Amino acid sequence: MAIEDDVLVIGGGLAGATAALAAADQGGRVRLVSAKQSTLRHASGLIDVLGYTPSGEGPLSDPFAAIPDLPRGHPYERVGPDAVHEALDFFDAIAGDAYAGAGTESNALVMTFGGTVKPTARYPTATAAGLASDDRDALLVGFETLPDFDAPLSAAHLESAGVPFAVRGVTVRFPGLARDDAKLTRYAHLLDRDERVSAAGGSGAREALAATVEPHVAGASRVGFPAVLGDERADEVRADLADRLGAEVFEVPMGPPSLPGVRLEELLYDALSDAGVRVTTGVPVVDYEPDAEGAGRIDRVVVDRNGTDVPHRADQYVLATGGLVGKGVRSDRERVFEPIFDCHVPHPADRYDWFVDDAFGDQPYAKFGLPVDRDLRPLDATGDPEFANLRAAGAIVGGYDFAAEKSGAGVSLATGSVAGRGAGAEVNDR
Amino acid sequence: MSDAERPTEGGTGDDFEPIQVFPEAEEMDLRPGADNCYKCSTCDTNCPVAEVDDEFPGPKFQGPEQWRLKRQDDHDVDDSVMKCSNCMRCDSACPSDVPLSQMHNTARGEYVDERMDTFSREYVRNRILANYRRLAPLGSMFPRTTNFVMGLSATQWLGEKLLGITSEREFPSFATETFREWWDKRGGAAASRKRAQEARERRGGDATSKLRAEDPRARRDQDSSASRGGTSDRTEPKRIAYFHGCYSNYNTPEVAKSLVRVYEHFGYEIVVPDQHCSGTPMFANGMIDDARRSAETNVRELAAALEDGADIVASCSSCSMSLRQEYPELFDLAGIEDVAANTWDAVEYLRVHEDLEAELEGSTVEDDLSFAYHAPCHARNQGLDGQTIELLSRIDGVEAHDVGDSCSGISGTYGWKAENYDTSMKIGAEMFEHMADANADTGLTECPTCSMQMEHGTGYEITHTLEVLDAALVGTETEGRTQ
Ligand SMILES: Cc1cc2nc3c(=O)[nH]c(=O)nc-3n(C[C@H](O)[C@H](O)[C@H](O)COP(=O)(O)OP(=O)(O)OC[C@H]3O[C@@H](n4cnc5c(N)ncnc54)[C@H](O)[C@@H]3O)c2cc1C
Ligand code: SF4
Ligand code: SF4
């Protein structure tokens, strides 16, 4: 027999986790199967809804004002503006104190590690004191061993971008690290556990770091660090540093790998466990079997557990396996395809039309994904649903370019909650 | 030593020299796999060793970067590979399917072969730790004496000074009767066949089918079970070959006995093929030749059992991991793919082939119990992380709390080495804290070394999921629990 559930969500990124939570909200038994870790570990941890329009206008201060004008086929057009609102409310309830910006419609402007300012809808509390709209003077602190964040350069960029506050940058050595390429988790662990660091006469990592930074504060009322300030006890680490420095402390979101992304992942997986969602990770779905009676339904999917095929069956399925990065959509020399159900992925026949020469141009491949109906059912080449009991969510859905629009997390939340709610409701109807 | 044991303890596997058709595993070319790496560092953020130990450069270096260097020039394997604990977390993290643990295993094998002095204390110690199965029979010949001697602080002090085995840990004690001795005394496969048949007859009519009819999911499945073979025919003989591994044979035979009782309860006859160590501790110590010798015996015996219509099940998550993933990755032996594809975790097998959930629904244990459950890394890698909690929640009076996804830190022989002890305990700290917070009666896991670490770090007594299933499904039904 198969492992049985009401709703099976395939893919454990932001879209899949949201879909599973929304489905569980409807009362059914939900399982989430995810092969590998998701792009949350690359992403900044910011929840972008829409920073720029598809034609590049922005930064937008009110993303909702722009949603009605999005082209047909864009995921927000598919689910409608109300669903985007509801999805953010849903996220706010899950995230609780861990995120700021709850209940607001407009974008906040957050300082990034490159010294630019980015429009985003929700941001980790750890980043809250780092808004670019705030007029308090700021000090940015970089570490010699984390060259991706060049604090003096970022500060200079911010000043020339005309932010409404004075900002300086300084580079220091992180106390007590033996190697130059220590992992981010090592920094976080030292601060989380306040481990003794030999370099500074046996004091704890927090005290040693504060002592190193303190001489540079010079009146700044907020101090920004790269996002490595703790993991399980991040709030405590920030509060402790703030206390010692006499200034507010915030984290500047970094590029991949990203601890705020890891923390968001932890938050979502805790919520899944609280909601009773059954989670299976480390193994991929590799195939499916259609319902014997035809009717265009999926009967079961096959999970490959290190070589053994294990059937999993549910009434409703949600496909949230990500885009080209998450491996939900793949390409070879001939074609672009969706590997589990072979859902239709529209793309030009000639692979030289997949890209344009200008690296910063409007890349066709960035929008590759599944076309869906308003229930988020993937559509075949003739515009009919591929399967009656399959919905899609997240980066696997086509019709948008999340990197250009700054809409990655927002689309995953909106499509994830609509697909999950739809799947859960349909189970109840049966 | 009992008769039943002799074949595996003897030399059958050791002097069996198969013809080498394929190049040695050490010569395996993994460099192309390195090209899949797009340097996202997801693996690095998952490595428990890199999080607590500055000296360890992390899986991205250990895997793809090192293999890339090897392509450019004949670079030696870096000695830091010996600091990798082989938890395999990086493996299941990588979004780009880079075969990280295969790279680590292969690099470790090469390092030990080419760079490690075979007279060094480290080599001797690692060889001893990796070949636990060879020493265990000696220990279990005189279990009481061994337990006494190993517990002496003088022995532990000597272990640390002479061999670099930490004196902080207590050696696991040996059972006075091994599982195989018990199995043999009980009548071996013949007795199991009889018990299984009785169980099938008993189950044939009522008990479970009533349960199944009440559960809509079970009903849905029964409608189509014909198409899968599934559980339709309740009187057909069903057979499994049990890979018990070393630990449940010599140290925790209760786990193995529980497996026997639970499977017989479902009407399975059990065979217990001759077997060697699964190889997990050998991979982790770069003793690839030792591992291959063991694999030759295991694959031969298990493939024969498959021929006889048995599926393979293991009760230790590292053993099933090894048979399923590492064997086909590292060795080319006749039948190895077949063995890998038909090996199961013992609980998962029942989950898929029987309606284990329906059977557990509403079952009870004698006294209410609460467990602090840790999913071993190697179970996590097989997608088994949620299974135990899901199943135990069906039993009335049993509560199981997941203590989170951190690594226990011991990783087999890793945490036994004096130089790794501190790292191992630092990694474990998070799990220890969560176990203490869970405020449960007993600890629960499926990995023997995780259980040593859990006990060592918290003082909890630790049990195995199969023992809980045994208590819920079989209880005192047929055999006394003392047997
Ligand atoms: C580098 C980078 C930076 C980003 N930065 C931001 C940002 O700053 N702000 C923002 O809002 N968004 C950002 N995003 C976008 C965002 O992180 C996600 O890409 C988006 O939310 C899509 O999530 P998803 O859940 O659809 O897919 P993914 O996160 O890709 O998850 C897909 C999951 O499915 C699993 N999977 C794939 N195939 C299978 C299978 N066969 N069986 C089982 N499981 C499978 C994968 O292992 C993975 O866990 C960024 C993305 C990237 C790549
Ligand atoms: S997770 Fe995979 S792709 Fe990413 S750095 Fe590690 S090996 Fe490379
Ligand atoms: S196997 Fe474990 S210890 Fe070794 S590199 Fe990978 S994550 Fe780190």
PDB file of C-alpha atoms in Angstrom, chain A residues 179 183, chain B residues 43-44 47 49 55-70 77-85 90 98-108 111:
ATOM      1  CA  ARG A 179      40.338  30.724  10.047  1.00  0.00           C
ATOM      2  CA  LYS A 183      31.317  29.519   7.801  1.00  0.00           C
TER       3      LYS A 183
ATOM      4  CA  CYS B  43      26.169  22.543   2.283  1.00  0.00           C
ATOM      5  CA  ASP B  44      28.401  24.715   4.475  1.00  0.00           C
ATOM      6  CA  CYS B  47      27.686  21.168   8.434  1.00  0.00           C
ATOM      7  CA  VAL B  49      31.363  20.293  12.434  1.00  0.00           C
ATOM      8  CA  GLU B  55      39.778  24.088  11.906  1.00  0.00           C
ATOM      9  CA  PHE B  56      37.347  22.341   9.623  1.00  0.00           C
ATOM     10  CA  PRO B  57      37.034  23.927   6.176  1.00  0.00           C
ATOM     11  CA  GLY B  58      33.536  22.577   5.526  1.00  0.00           C
ATOM     12  CA  PRO B  59      31.892  20.332   2.942  1.00  0.00           C
ATOM     13  CA  LYS B  60      32.192  22.642  -0.070  1.00  0.00           C
ATOM     14  CA  PHE B  61      35.966  22.583   0.284  1.00  0.00           C
ATOM     15  CA  GLN B  62      36.000  18.913   1.235  1.00  0.00           C
ATOM     16  CA  GLY B  63      33.930  17.932  -1.786  1.00  0.00           C
ATOM     17  CA  PRO B  64      33.779  19.904  -5.021  1.00  0.00           C
ATOM     18  CA  GLU B  65      36.703  22.252  -4.386  1.00  0.00           C
ATOM     19  CA  GLN B  66      39.082  19.475  -3.489  1.00  0.00           C
ATOM     20  CA  TRP B  67      38.046  17.413  -6.500  1.00  0.00           C
ATOM     21  CA  ARG B  68      38.499  20.405  -8.734  1.00  0.00           C
ATOM     22  CA  LEU B  69      42.003  20.925  -7.369  1.00  0.00           C
ATOM     23  CA  LYS B  70      42.730  17.300  -8.061  1.00  0.00           C
ATOM     24  CA  VAL B  77      43.901  14.945  -0.308  1.00  0.00           C
ATOM     25  CA  ASP B  78      43.849  17.450   2.556  1.00  0.00           C
ATOM     26  CA  ASP B  79      44.105  15.912   6.017  1.00  0.00           C
ATOM     27  CA  SER B  80      41.069  17.867   7.177  1.00  0.00           C
ATOM     28  CA  VAL B  81      38.944  15.173   5.553  1.00  0.00           C
ATOM     29  CA  MET B  82      39.493  13.145   8.727  1.00  0.00           C
ATOM     30  CA  LYS B  83      37.577  15.783  10.669  1.00  0.00           C
ATOM     31  CA  CYS B  84      34.415  15.206   8.666  1.00  0.00           C
ATOM     32  CA  SER B  85      32.082  13.127  10.792  1.00  0.00           C
ATOM     33  CA  CYS B  90      25.674  18.132   3.316  1.00  0.00           C
ATOM     34  CA  VAL B  98      26.711  17.148  -5.994  1.00  0.00           C
ATOM     35  CA  PRO B  99      27.605  13.685  -4.601  1.00  0.00           C
ATOM     36  CA  LEU B 100      29.246  15.147  -1.503  1.00  0.00           C
ATOM     37  CA  SER B 101      29.386  12.154   0.804  1.00  0.00           C
ATOM     38  CA  GLN B 102      30.638   9.931  -1.980  1.00  0.00           C
ATOM     39  CA  MET B 103      33.401  12.482  -2.546  1.00  0.00           C
ATOM     40  CA  HIS B 104      34.240  12.530   1.167  1.00  0.00           C
ATOM     41  CA  ASN B 105      34.257   8.737   1.439  1.00  0.00           C
ATOM     42  CA  THR B 106      36.456   8.369  -1.590  1.00  0.00           C
ATOM     43  CA  ALA B 107      38.837  11.133  -0.519  1.00  0.00           C
ATOM     44  CA  ARG B 108      39.086   9.642   2.951  1.00  0.00           C
ATOM     45  CA  TYR B 111      44.003   9.792   2.279  1.00  0.00           C
TER      46      TYR B 111
END
